Coordinates of N, CA and C in Angstrom, one line a residue:
M252 N 75.5 99.9 117.3 CA 76.9 99.7 117.6 C 77.5 98.5 116.9
R253 N 76.6 97.5 116.6 CA 77.1 96.3 115.8 C 77.6 96.7 114.4
A254 N 76.9 97.7 113.8 CA 77.3 98.1 112.5 C 78.6 98.8 112.5
L255 N 78.9 99.6 113.6 CA 80.2 100.3 113.7 C 81.3 99.2 113.9
F256 N 81.0 98.2 114.7 CA 82.0 97.1 115.0 C 82.4 96.4 113.7
L257 N 81.4 96.2 112.8 CA 81.8 95.5 111.5 C 82.7 96.4 110.7
T258 N 82.4 97.7 110.7 CA 83.3 98.6 109.9 C 84.7 98.6 110.5
L259 N 84.8 98.5 111.8 CA 86.2 98.4 112.4 C 86.8 97.1 112.0
L260 N 86.0 96.0 112.0 CA 86.5 94.7 111.7 C 87.2 94.6 110.3
T261 N 86.6 95.3 109.3 CA 87.2 95.2 108.0 C 88.6 95.7 107.9
G262 N 88.9 96.7 108.7 CA 90.3 97.2 108.8 C 91.3 96.2 109.4
I263 N 90.8 95.3 110.3 CA 91.7 94.3 110.9 C 92.2 93.3 109.8
F264 N 91.4 93.1 108.8 CA 91.9 92.2 107.7 C 93.1 92.8 107.0
F265 N 93.3 94.1 106.9 CA 94.5 94.6 106.4 C 95.7 94.2 107.2
L266 N 95.5 94.2 108.6 CA 96.6 93.8 109.5 C 96.9 92.3 109.4
I267 N 95.9 91.5 109.1 CA 96.1 90.1 108.9 C 97.0 89.9 107.6
G268 N 96.7 90.6 106.6 CA 97.6 90.5 105.4 C 99.0 91.0 105.7
I269 N 99.1 92.1 106.5 CA 100.5 92.6 106.8 C 101.2 91.5 107.7
F270 N 100.5 90.9 108.6 CA 101.1 89.9 109.5 C 101.6 88.7 108.7
I271 N 100.8 88.2 107.7 CA 101.2 87.1 106.9 C 102.4 87.4 106.1
N272 N 102.5 88.6 105.6 CA 103.6 89.1 104.8 C 104.9 89.1 105.7
K273 N 104.8 89.6 106.9 CA 105.9 89.6 107.8 C 106.4 88.2 108.1
L274 N 105.4 87.3 108.2 CA 105.7 85.9 108.5 C 106.7 85.3 107.5
F275 N 106.5 85.7 106.2 CA 107.3 85.2 105.1 C 108.5 86.0 104.7
K276 N 108.7 87.1 105.6 CA 110.0 87.9 105.5 C 110.1 88.7 104.2
S277 N 109.0 88.9 103.5 CA 108.9 89.8 102.4 C 110.0 89.5 101.3
N278 N 110.1 88.2 100.9 CA 111.1 87.9 99.9 C 110.5 88.2 98.5
K279 N 111.3 88.0 97.5 CA 110.9 88.3 96.1 C 109.6 87.6 95.7
L280 N 109.5 86.3 96.1 CA 108.4 85.5 95.7 C 107.1 86.0 96.4
V281 N 107.2 86.5 97.6 CA 106.1 87.0 98.3 C 105.7 88.4 97.7
E282 N 106.7 89.2 97.3 CA 106.3 90.5 96.7 C 105.6 90.3 95.4
T283 N 106.1 89.4 94.5 CA 105.4 89.2 93.2 C 104.1 88.5 93.4
F284 N 104.0 87.7 94.4 CA 102.7 87.0 94.7 C 101.7 88.1 95.1
S285 N 102.1 89.0 96.0 CA 101.1 90.0 96.5 C 100.7 91.0 95.4
I286 N 101.6 91.3 94.5 CA 101.3 92.2 93.4 C 100.2 91.5 92.5
G287 N 100.5 90.2 92.1 CA 99.5 89.5 91.3 C 98.2 89.4 91.9
M288 N 98.1 89.0 93.2 CA 96.8 88.9 93.9 C 96.1 90.2 94.0
S289 N 96.9 91.3 94.3 CA 96.3 92.6 94.5 C 95.7 93.1 93.2
F290 N 96.4 92.8 92.1 CA 95.9 93.3 90.7 C 94.5 92.7 90.5
I291 N 94.4 91.4 90.7 CA 93.1 90.7 90.4 C 92.0 91.3 91.3
V292 N 92.3 91.5 92.6 CA 91.3 92.0 93.6 C 90.9 93.4 93.2
L293 N 91.8 94.3 92.8 CA 91.5 95.6 92.4 C 90.7 95.6 91.1
F294 N 91.1 94.7 90.2 CA 90.4 94.6 88.9 C 88.9 94.2 89.2
N295 N 88.7 93.4 90.1 CA 87.3 93.0 90.5 C 86.6 94.1 91.1
I296 N 87.2 94.9 92.0 CA 86.6 96.1 92.6 C 86.1 97.1 91.6
I297 N 87.0 97.3 90.6 CA 86.7 98.3 89.5 C 85.5 97.9 88.7
F298 N 85.6 96.6 88.2 CA 84.6 96.2 87.1 C 83.4 95.5 87.7
F299 N 83.5 95.0 88.9 CA 82.3 94.3 89.4 C 81.7 94.9 90.7
D300 N 82.4 95.9 91.2 CA 81.8 96.7 92.4 C 81.4 98.1 92.0
I301 N 82.5 98.9 91.6 CA 82.2 100.3 91.4 C 81.5 100.6 90.1
I302 N 82.0 100.1 89.0 CA 81.4 100.4 87.7 C 79.9 100.0 87.7
P303 N 79.5 98.8 88.1 CA 78.0 98.5 88.2 C 77.3 99.5 89.1
E304 N 77.9 100.0 90.1 CA 77.3 100.9 91.1 C 77.0 102.3 90.4
I305 N 77.9 102.7 89.6 CA 77.8 104.1 89.1 C 77.2 104.2 87.6
K306 N 77.1 103.1 86.9 CA 76.7 103.1 85.5 C 75.3 103.7 85.3
E307 N 74.4 103.6 86.3 CA 73.1 104.1 86.1 C 73.0 105.6 86.1
F308 N 73.9 106.3 86.8 CA 73.8 107.7 86.9 C 75.0 108.4 86.1
F309 N 75.9 107.6 85.6 CA 77.1 108.1 85.0 C 76.8 109.0 83.8
D310 N 77.4 110.2 83.8 CA 77.4 111.1 82.6 C 78.7 111.8 82.5
F311 N 78.7 112.9 81.7 CA 80.0 113.6 81.4 C 80.6 114.2 82.7
K312 N 79.8 114.7 83.6 CA 80.4 115.4 84.7 C 81.1 114.3 85.7
Y313 N 80.5 113.2 85.7 CA 81.1 112.1 86.5 C 82.4 111.6 85.8
F314 N 82.4 111.6 84.5 CA 83.6 111.2 83.8 C 84.7 112.1 84.1
L315 N 84.4 113.4 84.2 CA 85.4 114.4 84.6 C 85.9 114.2 86.0
I316 N 85.0 113.7 86.9 CA 85.5 113.4 88.3 C 86.4 112.2 88.3
V317 N 86.1 111.2 87.4 CA 87.0 110.0 87.3 C 88.4 110.5 86.8
I318 N 88.4 111.4 85.8 CA 89.7 111.9 85.3 C 90.4 112.7 86.4
L319 N 89.7 113.4 87.3 CA 90.3 114.1 88.4 C 90.9 113.2 89.4
G320 N 90.2 112.1 89.7 CA 90.8 111.1 90.6 C 92.0 110.5 90.1
F321 N 92.0 110.1 88.8 CA 93.2 109.6 88.1 C 94.3 110.5 88.1
S322 N 94.0 111.8 87.8 CA 95.1 112.8 87.7 C 95.7 113.1 89.0
L323 N 94.9 113.2 90.1 CA 95.4 113.5 91.4 C 96.4 112.4 91.8
L324 N 96.1 111.2 91.6 CA 97.0 110.1 92.0 C 98.3 110.2 91.2
K325 N 98.1 110.5 89.9 CA 99.3 110.7 89.0 C 100.2 111.8 89.5
I326 N 99.6 112.9 89.9 CA 100.3 114.1 90.5 C 101.0 113.7 91.8
L327 N 100.3 113.0 92.7 CA 100.8 112.6 93.9 C 102.0 111.6 93.7
D328 N 101.9 110.8 92.6 CA 102.9 109.9 92.2 C 104.3 110.5 92.2
F329 N 104.3 111.7 91.7 CA 105.6 112.4 91.5 C 106.2 112.9 92.8
F330 N 105.4 113.0 93.9 CA 105.9 113.4 95.2 C 106.3 112.3 96.1
V331 N 106.0 111.0 95.6 CA 106.5 109.9 96.3 C 107.8 109.5 95.8
P332 N 108.8 109.3 96.6 CA 110.2 109.0 96.1 C 110.3 107.8 95.2
D333 N 111.2 107.9 94.2 CA 111.6 106.8 93.3 C 110.4 106.2 92.6
H334 N 109.7 107.0 91.8 CA 108.6 106.4 91.0 C 109.1 105.8 89.8
N335 N 110.4 105.9 89.4 CA 111.0 105.2 88.3 C 111.7 103.9 88.8
H336 N 111.7 102.9 87.9 CA 112.2 101.6 88.3 C 112.9 101.0 87.2
H337 N 114.1 101.5 86.9 CA 114.8 101.0 85.7 C 115.9 100.0 85.9
H338 N 116.5 100.0 87.1 CA 117.7 99.1 87.4 C 118.8 99.3 86.4
K339 N 119.2 100.5 86.1 CA 120.3 100.8 85.2 C 121.7 100.4 85.7
E340 N 121.9 100.7 87.0 CA 123.2 100.4 87.6 C 123.0 99.2 88.6
K341 N 123.8 98.1 88.4 CA 123.7 96.9 89.1 C 123.9 97.2 90.6
L342 N 124.8 98.0 91.0 CA 125.1 98.3 92.4 C 124.0 98.9 93.1
D343 N 123.1 99.6 92.4 CA 122.0 100.3 93.0 C 120.7 99.5 92.9
N344 N 120.8 98.3 92.3 CA 119.5 97.5 92.1 C 118.7 97.3 93.3
I345 N 119.3 96.8 94.4 CA 118.6 96.5 95.6 C 118.0 97.7 96.2
K346 N 118.8 98.8 96.3 CA 118.3 100.0 96.9 C 117.1 100.6 96.1
E347 N 117.3 100.6 94.7 CA 116.3 101.1 93.9 C 115.0 100.3 93.9
H348 N 115.2 99.0 94.0 CA 114.0 98.1 94.1 C 113.2 98.4 95.3
N349 N 113.9 98.5 96.5 CA 113.3 98.7 97.8 C 112.6 100.1 97.8
N350 N 113.2 101.1 97.2 CA 112.6 102.4 97.1 C 111.3 102.4 96.2
H351 N 111.4 101.6 95.1 CA 110.2 101.5 94.3 C 109.1 100.8 95.0
Q352 N 109.4 99.7 95.7 CA 108.4 99.0 96.5 C 107.7 99.9 97.5
T353 N 108.5 100.8 98.2 CA 108.0 101.7 99.1 C 107.0 102.7 98.4
H354 N 107.4 103.1 97.2 CA 106.6 104.0 96.4 C 105.2 103.3 96.1
L355 N 105.3 102.1 95.7 CA 104.1 101.3 95.4 C 103.2 101.2 96.6
G356 N 103.8 100.9 97.7 CA 103.0 100.8 99.0 C 102.3 102.0 99.3
V357 N 103.0 103.2 99.2 CA 102.3 104.5 99.6 C 101.2 104.8 98.6
I358 N 101.4 104.6 97.3 CA 100.4 104.9 96.3 C 99.2 104.0 96.5
T359 N 99.4 102.7 96.9 CA 98.3 101.8 97.2 C 97.5 102.3 98.3
I360 N 98.1 102.8 99.4 CA 97.4 103.4 100.5 C 96.6 104.6 100.1
L361 N 97.2 105.5 99.4 CA 96.5 106.7 98.9 C 95.2 106.4 98.1
A362 N 95.3 105.4 97.2 CA 94.2 105.0 96.4 C 93.1 104.3 97.2
L363 N 93.5 103.5 98.2 CA 92.5 102.7 98.9 C 91.8 103.5 100.0
L364 N 92.4 104.6 100.5 CA 91.8 105.3 101.6 C 90.3 105.7 101.4
L365 N 90.1 106.4 100.3 CA 88.7 106.9 100.0 C 87.8 105.8 99.7
H366 N 88.3 104.8 98.9 CA 87.5 103.6 98.6 C 87.0 102.9 99.8
N367 N 87.9 102.7 100.8 CA 87.6 102.0 102.0 C 86.5 102.7 102.9
I368 N 86.6 104.1 102.9 CA 85.7 104.9 103.6 C 84.3 104.7 103.0
I369 N 84.2 104.9 101.7 CA 82.9 104.8 101.0 C 82.3 103.4 101.2
E370 N 83.2 102.3 101.0 CA 82.7 101.0 101.1 C 82.1 100.7 102.4
N371 N 82.7 101.2 103.5 CA 82.2 100.9 104.8 C 81.0 101.8 105.2
M372 N 80.8 102.9 104.5 CA 79.6 103.6 104.7 C 78.4 102.8 104.2
V373 N 78.7 102.1 103.0 CA 77.6 101.2 102.5 C 77.4 100.0 103.5
L374 N 78.5 99.5 104.0 CA 78.4 98.4 105.0 C 77.6 98.8 106.2
Y375 N 77.9 100.0 106.7 CA 77.2 100.4 107.9 C 75.7 100.5 107.7
N376 N 75.3 101.1 106.6 CA 73.8 101.2 106.3 C 73.1 99.9 106.0
I377 N 73.8 99.0 105.3 CA 73.3 97.6 105.1 C 73.1 96.9 106.4
T378 N 74.1 97.0 107.3 CA 74.0 96.3 108.6 C 72.9 96.8 109.5
L379 N 72.5 98.1 109.3 CA 71.4 98.6 110.1 C 70.1 97.9 109.7
G380 N 70.0 97.5 108.4 CA 68.8 96.9 107.9 C 68.8 95.4 108.2
S381 N 70.0 94.7 108.1 CA 70.1 93.3 108.3 C 71.5 93.0 108.8
F382 N 71.7 92.6 110.0 CA 73.0 92.2 110.5 C 73.6 91.1 109.8
K383 N 72.8 90.1 109.4 CA 73.3 88.9 108.7 C 73.9 89.3 107.4
T384 N 73.2 90.1 106.6 CA 73.7 90.6 105.3 C 74.9 91.4 105.5
G385 N 74.9 92.3 106.5 CA 76.1 93.1 106.8 C 77.3 92.2 107.2
L386 N 77.1 91.1 107.9 CA 78.2 90.2 108.3 C 78.8 89.6 107.1
V387 N 78.0 89.1 106.1 CA 78.5 88.5 104.9 C 79.3 89.6 104.1
L388 N 78.7 90.8 104.0 CA 79.4 91.8 103.3 C 80.8 92.2 103.9
C389 N 80.8 92.2 105.3 CA 82.0 92.4 106.0 C 83.0 91.4 105.7
L390 N 82.6 90.2 105.6 CA 83.6 89.1 105.3 C 84.1 89.3 103.9
G391 N 83.2 89.7 103.0 CA 83.7 89.9 101.6 C 84.7 91.0 101.5
I392 N 84.4 92.1 102.2 CA 85.3 93.3 102.2 C 86.7 92.8 102.8
G393 N 86.5 92.1 104.0 CA 87.7 91.7 104.7 C 88.6 90.8 103.9
L394 N 88.0 89.9 103.1 CA 88.8 88.9 102.3 C 89.6 89.7 101.2
H395 N 89.0 90.7 100.6 CA 89.8 91.4 99.6 C 90.8 92.4 100.2
N396 N 90.6 92.7 101.5 CA 91.6 93.5 102.2 C 92.9 92.8 102.5
I397 N 92.8 91.5 102.7 CA 94.0 90.7 103.1 C 95.1 90.8 102.1
P398 N 94.8 90.5 100.8 CA 95.9 90.6 99.8 C 96.4 92.1 99.6
L399 N 95.5 93.0 99.8 CA 95.9 94.4 99.7 C 96.9 94.8 100.9
G400 N 96.6 94.3 102.1 CA 97.5 94.4 103.2 C 98.8 93.8 102.9
F401 N 98.8 92.6 102.3 CA 99.9 91.9 101.8 C 100.8 92.8 101.0
Q402 N 100.2 93.4 100.0 CA 100.9 94.3 99.0 C 101.5 95.5 99.7
I403 N 100.7 96.1 100.6 CA 101.2 97.3 101.4 C 102.4 97.0 102.2
E404 N 102.4 95.9 102.9 CA 103.6 95.5 103.7 C 104.8 95.2 102.8
S405 N 104.6 94.5 101.6 CA 105.7 94.3 100.7 C 106.4 95.6 100.3
G406 N 105.6 96.6 100.2 CA 106.1 97.9 99.8 C 106.8 98.7 100.9
L407 N 106.1 98.7 102.1 CA 106.5 99.6 103.1 C 107.5 98.9 104.1
K408 N 107.4 97.6 104.2 CA 108.3 96.8 105.1 C 108.4 97.4 106.5
G409 N 107.3 97.7 107.1 CA 107.3 98.2 108.5 C 107.4 99.7 108.6
K410 N 107.7 100.4 107.5 CA 107.8 101.9 107.5 C 106.4 102.5 107.4
N411 N 106.3 103.8 107.6 CA 105.1 104.6 107.4 C 103.9 103.9 108.2
K412 N 104.2 103.6 109.5 CA 103.2 103.0 110.3 C 101.9 103.8 110.5
F413 N 102.1 105.1 110.5 CA 100.9 106.0 110.7 C 100.0 105.9 109.5
K414 N 100.5 105.8 108.2 CA 99.7 105.6 107.1 C 98.9 104.3 107.1
V415 N 99.6 103.3 107.6 CA 99.0 102.0 107.7 C 97.8 102.0 108.8
F416 N 98.1 102.8 109.9 CA 97.1 102.9 110.9 C 95.8 103.6 110.4
I417 N 96.1 104.7 109.6 CA 94.9 105.5 109.0 C 94.1 104.6 108.1
L418 N 94.8 103.8 107.2 CA 94.1 102.9 106.3 C 93.3 101.9 107.1
T419 N 93.9 101.3 108.1 CA 93.2 100.3 108.9 C 91.9 100.9 109.6
M420 N 92.0 102.2 109.9 CA 90.9 102.8 110.6 C 89.9 103.5 109.6
S421 N 90.3 103.5 108.3 CA 89.4 104.2 107.4 C 88.0 103.7 107.3
G422 N 87.9 102.4 107.4 CA 86.6 101.8 107.3 C 85.7 102.2 108.5
F423 N 86.3 102.3 109.7 CA 85.6 102.7 110.9 C 85.2 104.2 110.7
I424 N 86.1 105.0 110.1 CA 85.8 106.4 109.8 C 84.6 106.5 109.0
G425 N 84.5 105.6 107.9 CA 83.3 105.6 107.1 C 82.0 105.3 107.9
G426 N 82.1 104.4 108.8 CA 81.0 104.1 109.7 C 80.6 105.2 110.6
L427 N 81.6 105.9 111.2 CA 81.4 107.1 112.0 C 80.7 108.2 111.3
I428 N 81.1 108.4 110.0 CA 80.5 109.5 109.2 C 79.0 109.2 109.1
C429 N 78.6 107.9 108.8 CA 77.2 107.6 108.8 C 76.5 107.7 110.1
Y430 N 77.2 107.3 111.2 CA 76.6 107.4 112.5 C 76.3 108.8 112.9
F431 N 77.2 109.7 112.7 CA 77.0 111.1 113.1 C 76.1 111.9 112.2
F432 N 76.2 111.7 110.9 CA 75.5 112.5 109.9 C 74.2 111.8 109.4
K433 N 74.0 110.6 109.8 CA 72.7 109.8 109.6 C 72.5 109.5 108.1
S434 N 72.4 110.6 107.3 CA 72.2 110.3 105.8 C 73.1 111.2 105.0
I435 N 73.8 110.6 104.0 CA 74.7 111.4 103.1 C 74.0 111.5 101.8
P436 N 73.9 112.8 101.3 CA 73.2 113.0 100.0 C 73.8 112.0 98.9
L437 N 72.9 111.5 98.1 CA 73.3 110.5 97.1 C 74.3 111.0 96.1
Y438 N 74.1 112.3 95.7 CA 75.0 112.9 94.7 C 76.5 113.0 95.3
I439 N 76.6 113.2 96.6 CA 78.0 113.2 97.2 C 78.6 111.8 97.1
T440 N 77.8 110.8 97.4 CA 78.3 109.4 97.3 C 78.7 109.1 95.9
N441 N 77.9 109.6 94.9 CA 78.3 109.3 93.5 C 79.5 110.0 93.1
Y442 N 79.7 111.2 93.5 CA 81.0 111.9 93.2 C 82.2 111.2 93.8
L443 N 82.0 110.8 95.1 CA 83.1 110.1 95.7 C 83.5 108.8 95.1
L444 N 82.4 108.0 94.6 CA 82.7 106.8 93.9 C 83.4 107.0 92.6
S445 N 83.0 108.0 91.9 CA 83.6 108.3 90.6 C 85.1 108.7 90.8
F446 N 85.3 109.5 91.8 CA 86.7 110.0 92.2 C 87.6 108.8 92.5
T447 N 87.0 107.9 93.3 CA 87.7 106.7 93.7 C 88.0 105.8 92.5
L448 N 87.1 105.7 91.6 CA 87.3 104.9 90.4 C 88.5 105.3 89.6
G449 N 88.6 106.6 89.5 CA 89.8 107.2 88.8 C 91.1 106.8 89.5
M450 N 91.1 106.9 90.8 CA 92.3 106.5 91.5 C 92.7 105.1 91.4
L451 N 91.7 104.2 91.5 CA 91.9 102.8 91.4 C 92.3 102.3 90.0
I452 N 91.8 103.0 89.0 CA 92.2 102.7 87.6 C 93.7 103.0 87.5
Y453 N 94.1 104.1 88.0 CA 95.6 104.4 87.9 C 96.4 103.4 88.6
L454 N 96.0 103.0 89.9 CA 96.8 102.1 90.6 C 96.8 100.7 90.0
C455 N 95.7 100.3 89.5 CA 95.6 98.9 88.9 C 96.3 98.8 87.6
F456 N 96.1 99.7 86.7 CA 96.6 99.6 85.3 C 97.9 100.4 85.0
F457 N 98.3 101.3 85.9 CA 99.5 102.1 85.6 C 100.6 101.8 86.7
E458 N 100.2 101.1 87.7 CA 101.2 100.7 88.7 C 101.4 99.2 88.8
L459 N 100.3 98.5 89.2 CA 100.4 97.1 89.4 C 100.5 96.3 88.1
L460 N 99.8 96.7 87.0 CA 100.0 95.9 85.8 C 101.4 96.1 85.2
K461 N 102.0 97.2 85.4 CA 103.4 97.4 85.0 C 104.3 96.5 85.8
E462 N 104.0 96.3 87.1 CA 104.8 95.4 87.9 C 104.6 94.0 87.5
L463 N 103.4 93.6 87.1 CA 103.2 92.3 86.6 C 104.0 92.0 85.4
F464 N 104.1 92.9 84.5 CA 104.8 92.7 83.2 C 106.3 92.6 83.5
V465 N 106.8 93.4 84.4 CA 108.3 93.4 84.8 C 108.6 92.0 85.4
N466 N 107.6 91.5 86.2 CA 107.9 90.2 86.9 C 107.2 89.0 86.3
R467 N 107.0 89.1 85.0 CA 106.2 88.1 84.3 C 106.9 86.7 84.3
K468 N 108.2 86.7 84.5 CA 108.9 85.4 84.6 C 109.0 84.8 86.0
N469 N 108.5 85.5 87.0 CA 108.5 85.0 88.3 C 107.3 84.2 88.6
K470 N 107.4 83.0 89.1 CA 106.3 82.1 89.4 C 105.4 82.7 90.5
G471 N 105.9 83.5 91.4 CA 105.0 84.2 92.4 C 103.9 85.0 91.8
T472 N 104.2 85.6 90.7 CA 103.2 86.4 90.0 C 102.0 85.6 89.6
Y473 N 102.2 84.4 89.0 CA 101.2 83.5 88.6 C 100.4 82.9 89.7
F474 N 101.2 82.6 90.8 CA 100.5 82.1 92.0 C 99.5 83.1 92.6
G475 N 100.0 84.4 92.6 CA 99.1 85.5 93.1 C 97.9 85.7 92.2
I476 N 98.1 85.7 90.9 CA 97.0 85.8 90.0 C 96.0 84.7 90.2
G477 N 96.5 83.5 90.3 CA 95.6 82.3 90.4 C 94.8 82.3 91.7
L478 N 95.5 82.6 92.8 CA 94.8 82.7 94.1 C 93.8 83.9 94.1
G479 N 94.2 85.0 93.5 CA 93.3 86.1 93.4 C 92.0 85.8 92.7
I480 N 92.1 85.0 91.6 CA 90.9 84.6 90.9 C 90.0 83.7 91.7
I481 N 90.7 82.8 92.4 CA 89.9 81.9 93.3 C 89.2 82.7 94.4
L482 N 89.9 83.7 95.0 CA 89.3 84.5 96.0 C 88.1 85.3 95.5
V483 N 88.3 85.9 94.3 CA 87.2 86.7 93.7 C 86.0 85.8 93.4
I484 N 86.2 84.6 93.0 CA 85.1 83.6 92.7 C 84.3 83.4 94.0
I485 N 85.1 83.1 95.1 CA 84.5 82.9 96.4 C 83.7 84.1 96.9
L486 N 84.2 85.3 96.7 CA 83.5 86.5 97.0 C 82.2 86.7 96.3
H487 N 82.2 86.3 95.0 CA 80.9 86.4 94.2 C 79.9 85.3 94.6
I488 N 80.4 84.2 95.1 CA 79.5 83.1 95.6 C 78.8 83.6 96.9
L489 N 79.6 84.3 97.7 CA 79.0 84.8 99.0 C 78.0 85.9 98.7

């Protein structure tokens, strides 16, 4: 039961990020800060968590799964309102910006759902072997969930509460899968990791990076990047 509790706890960190964002009233500085920090955190997940995990078994069929994950999020992108962000008409700037932020929040949730389930399946199994190691891993997962919660709230601004609830519980769902099924075939985990990698690559480099470029003159962007780097360094020390 302690292992299940830790998987539930990781989701609470999303709520901490959401609460902090609400505290600062989701202004432009907060939005750009959250985007900068989230980009660094997702970059770290891609290159220092998932890729090292899959490189030993990676071959062409897994490459196709990565492409599938990338393509699925791209397709879903078109079904989320206002995926364009041009600001052509000044009178529509605020409305268009808010709609685009909502779009970014929804895409972030879609990309993170599967990743969070898989990550907490790993957490559950590690905790069964060593509660202390599981606790440290839980803290690491939780710390990178805070800025992601920050980014989600910047986009959704209190809307789509059901999606936020599902994301918050997704880690616990990963724990429950391991609890009821005991062991998941390794090849299934590998497929899921590859699929998740494709989704996160799309989110990181085709959504967040684009936002960083648009907001490159906003100091919040650089504060977010700087704090994100500090957070990643702390996570690697742990």
